[in-house]
Amino acid sequence: MPRFLGLDCSTQSMSAVLIDTADRAVLAEHSVSYDEKLPEYGTTNGVLPSFNPAIAHSPPLMWLDALDVLLSEMCDMGADFSQVSAVSGSGQQHGSVYLKDTAGQALALLHSERPLSVQLRDVFSRESSPIWMDSSTAAECRAMNEAMGGEEAMAAATGSVAFERFTGPQIRKFSGEELINYKNTDTIHMVSSFLASIFSGRHAPIDRGDGAGMNLMDLSRDSWHPICLEAAAPGLVGKLPPIVPSDTVVGELSRYFERYGFSRGALSVVWSGDNPNSLIGVGLVEPGRIAISLGTSDTYFGYMPELHADPAGEGHVFGAPCGGFMSLICFKNGSLARERVRDRYEYSWDDFSRALGSTPPGNGGGIMLPYWVSEIVPRVPEAHVRRYRLDEDDADANCRAVVEAQMLSMKLHSRWMDVAPTTIYATGGASANPEILKIMADVHNAAVYRFSVGNSAALGAALRAAHAFHKHHGEEMPWNEIVGGFTEPVKDSRIDPDPDTACLYQEMAELYAACENHALKGEDWSEHV
Ligand code: ADP
Ligand code: XUL
């Protein structure tokens, strides 16, 4: 019975999916929320409180505790890990973990008697980890772009212009502000390679998919870029793990995991970022279709055979686990913004859905620029909500406005990818909402399908574990075969666009773009509409 486990350390929760590849079946799926299960860490939506809204950090010890809670709850629920052949995982991208030189030995000595957070409490040279929501490194981004010869050169080499949440600028800020702690740091991991190290009982490498989210990797060579490294921090080359292909077996699982019934000899496979994993988890192993993940952030992504960076510098190119590349745009105001609107009117998700169902497409011309928190695409450095022909007291129209704005923004800012998708795969927590998916279908003029496995990143990680396991045993399988049977969308979940509504949104996209342009330039567009 070939079984594989995929984990996902995301912003708000730790999740796992256990699969059986002979039966093409998901045997177990479970998730634990940090705020709910580990309130002692004091996080809100998984993030530590901060006086500066640009700073977003999470405690890495909390992730270790969440892993223990997750696996022990799964055992209590009857999950049998003894047959698991290989484990891999998914980390929220860009986040980084800073370890002292004692970490290597502590990892090697992990034993199953005491929880991870007790055994690894003293190995951190920085107590908190900057995560992808952090936007405090504008100065560092400017300096790194400059060192590379400008934004365009940075994007051509690393797949993205320097972005505030990316790991390189974050490391530069850390070494600039806390040089002693930086010097005390022996190894800098991404969230993904940190957790892979726990499973492997030794420092794990960084996979090329997630490594591309650092502004430090030469994307065409899959190696560290010397100029980026030098621009980030002194002596960085000695602190980074090597970059490896996404199907690398790190070794056997650490003995720690015997605590949960894993067998000796099970393999630990390199982890990747949540977006590269999701690419596999929704079966996008060939070009043509795209996926939209409606999670804490919203992401729009697809497989990309040839490297081609966004000339506007808004999108990203990461390594695809199946070889080649993936293109991605990340919108920070995803569920965060939808929740703000829902809460502003004291609505439940049912009320929110009813509001979407009872308001007309196009919202009678009412438009919202929904930057409830600072935005990545387009770049909006501070939270800033604007309404045009939209009454703030009209709760239902505001619900429609936030979703229409998000979908129109995706349509406009994804033009550089050069794919006019006819099929969209929707995933993430909010894909459970058919009214949101209806607006998605109409705005993009594409058929939208939903997936039954809620966590595509964890499923993708489990499928990567299967691929690496077979390759390790000399029987490499084609990716189509690996994902087949797991990544078919839910039958009957197809939502087709309505041609008239699609035309209406085609026109509205131009109006939305004009509102966006004027608002970002500081002009008061409300006078013009
Ligand atoms: P992440 O993996 O980024 O932590 P998820 O993909 O698990 O996030 O999505 C969680 C989000 O899904 C919640 O924060 C919530 O806002 C959203 N969500 C859940 N159910 C609904 C619903 N019925 N309608 C809209 N949004 C929903
Ligand atoms: C992608 C991004 C987010 C994180 C967290 O660039 O910042 O999608 O990976 O999900």
PDB file of C-alpha atoms and ligand atoms in Angstrom, residues 10-11 91-94 132-133 165-166 210 273-275 296-299 316 318 328-331 376, ligand 2:
ATOM      1  CA  SER A  10       0.461  28.106   5.906  1.00  0.00           C
ATOM      2  CA  THR A  11      -0.135  31.545   7.392  1.00  0.00           C
ATOM      3  CA  GLY A  91       5.750  26.164   3.355  1.00  0.00           C
ATOM      4  CA  GLN A  92       4.231  29.609   2.957  1.00  0.00           C
ATOM      5  CA  GLN A  93       6.674  31.213   0.532  1.00  0.00           C
ATOM      6  CA  HIS A  94       9.356  33.822   1.291  1.00  0.00           C
ATOM      7  CA  TRP A 132       5.235  36.891   3.277  1.00  0.00           C
ATOM      8  CA  MET A 133       2.863  39.543   4.676  1.00  0.00           C
ATOM      9  CA  ARG A 165       8.315  40.091   1.370  1.00  0.00           C
ATOM     10  CA  PHE A 166      11.055  38.199  -0.507  1.00  0.00           C
ATOM     11  CA  ASP A 210      10.672  27.987  -3.381  1.00  0.00           C
ATOM     12  CA  GLY A 273       6.612  26.622  -1.356  1.00  0.00           C
ATOM     13  CA  ASP A 274       2.830  26.598  -1.148  1.00  0.00           C
ATOM     14  CA  ASN A 275       2.386  27.908  -4.676  1.00  0.00           C
ATOM     15  CA  THR A 296      -5.454  34.281   3.054  1.00  0.00           C
ATOM     16  CA  SER A 297      -3.934  35.913  -0.020  1.00  0.00           C
ATOM     17  CA  ASP A 298      -5.367  35.296  -3.493  1.00  0.00           C
ATOM     18  CA  THR A 299      -2.993  33.907  -6.079  1.00  0.00           C
ATOM     19  CA  HIS A 316       6.723  36.394 -10.400  1.00  0.00           C
ATOM     20  CA  PHE A 318       9.124  30.492  -9.718  1.00  0.00           C
ATOM     21  CA  LEU A 328       2.227  33.774 -10.331  1.00  0.00           C
ATOM     22  CA  ILE A 329       0.663  36.974  -9.109  1.00  0.00           C
ATOM     23  CA  CYS A 330      -0.093  37.422  -5.441  1.00  0.00           C
ATOM     24  CA  PHE A 331      -2.838  39.704  -4.146  1.00  0.00           C
ATOM     25  CA  ILE A 376       1.321  43.797  -3.465  1.00  0.00           C
TER      26      ILE A 376
HETATM   27  C1  XUL B   2       3.311  34.306  -3.003  1.00  0.00           C
HETATM   28  C2  XUL B   2       2.955  34.759  -1.634  1.00  0.00           C
HETATM   29  C3  XUL B   2       1.895  34.025  -0.883  1.00  0.00           C
HETATM   30  C4  XUL B   2       2.555  33.132   0.148  1.00  0.00           C
HETATM   31  C5  XUL B   2       1.602  32.668   1.216  1.00  0.00           C
HETATM   32  O1  XUL B   2       4.286  35.084  -3.611  1.00  0.00           O
HETATM   33  O2  XUL B   2       3.538  35.662  -1.085  1.00  0.00           O
HETATM   34  O3  XUL B   2       1.050  33.305  -1.724  1.00  0.00           O
HETATM   35  O4  XUL B   2       3.176  32.055  -0.503  1.00  0.00           O
HETATM   36  O5  XUL B   2       0.588  31.907   0.777  1.00  0.00           O
END
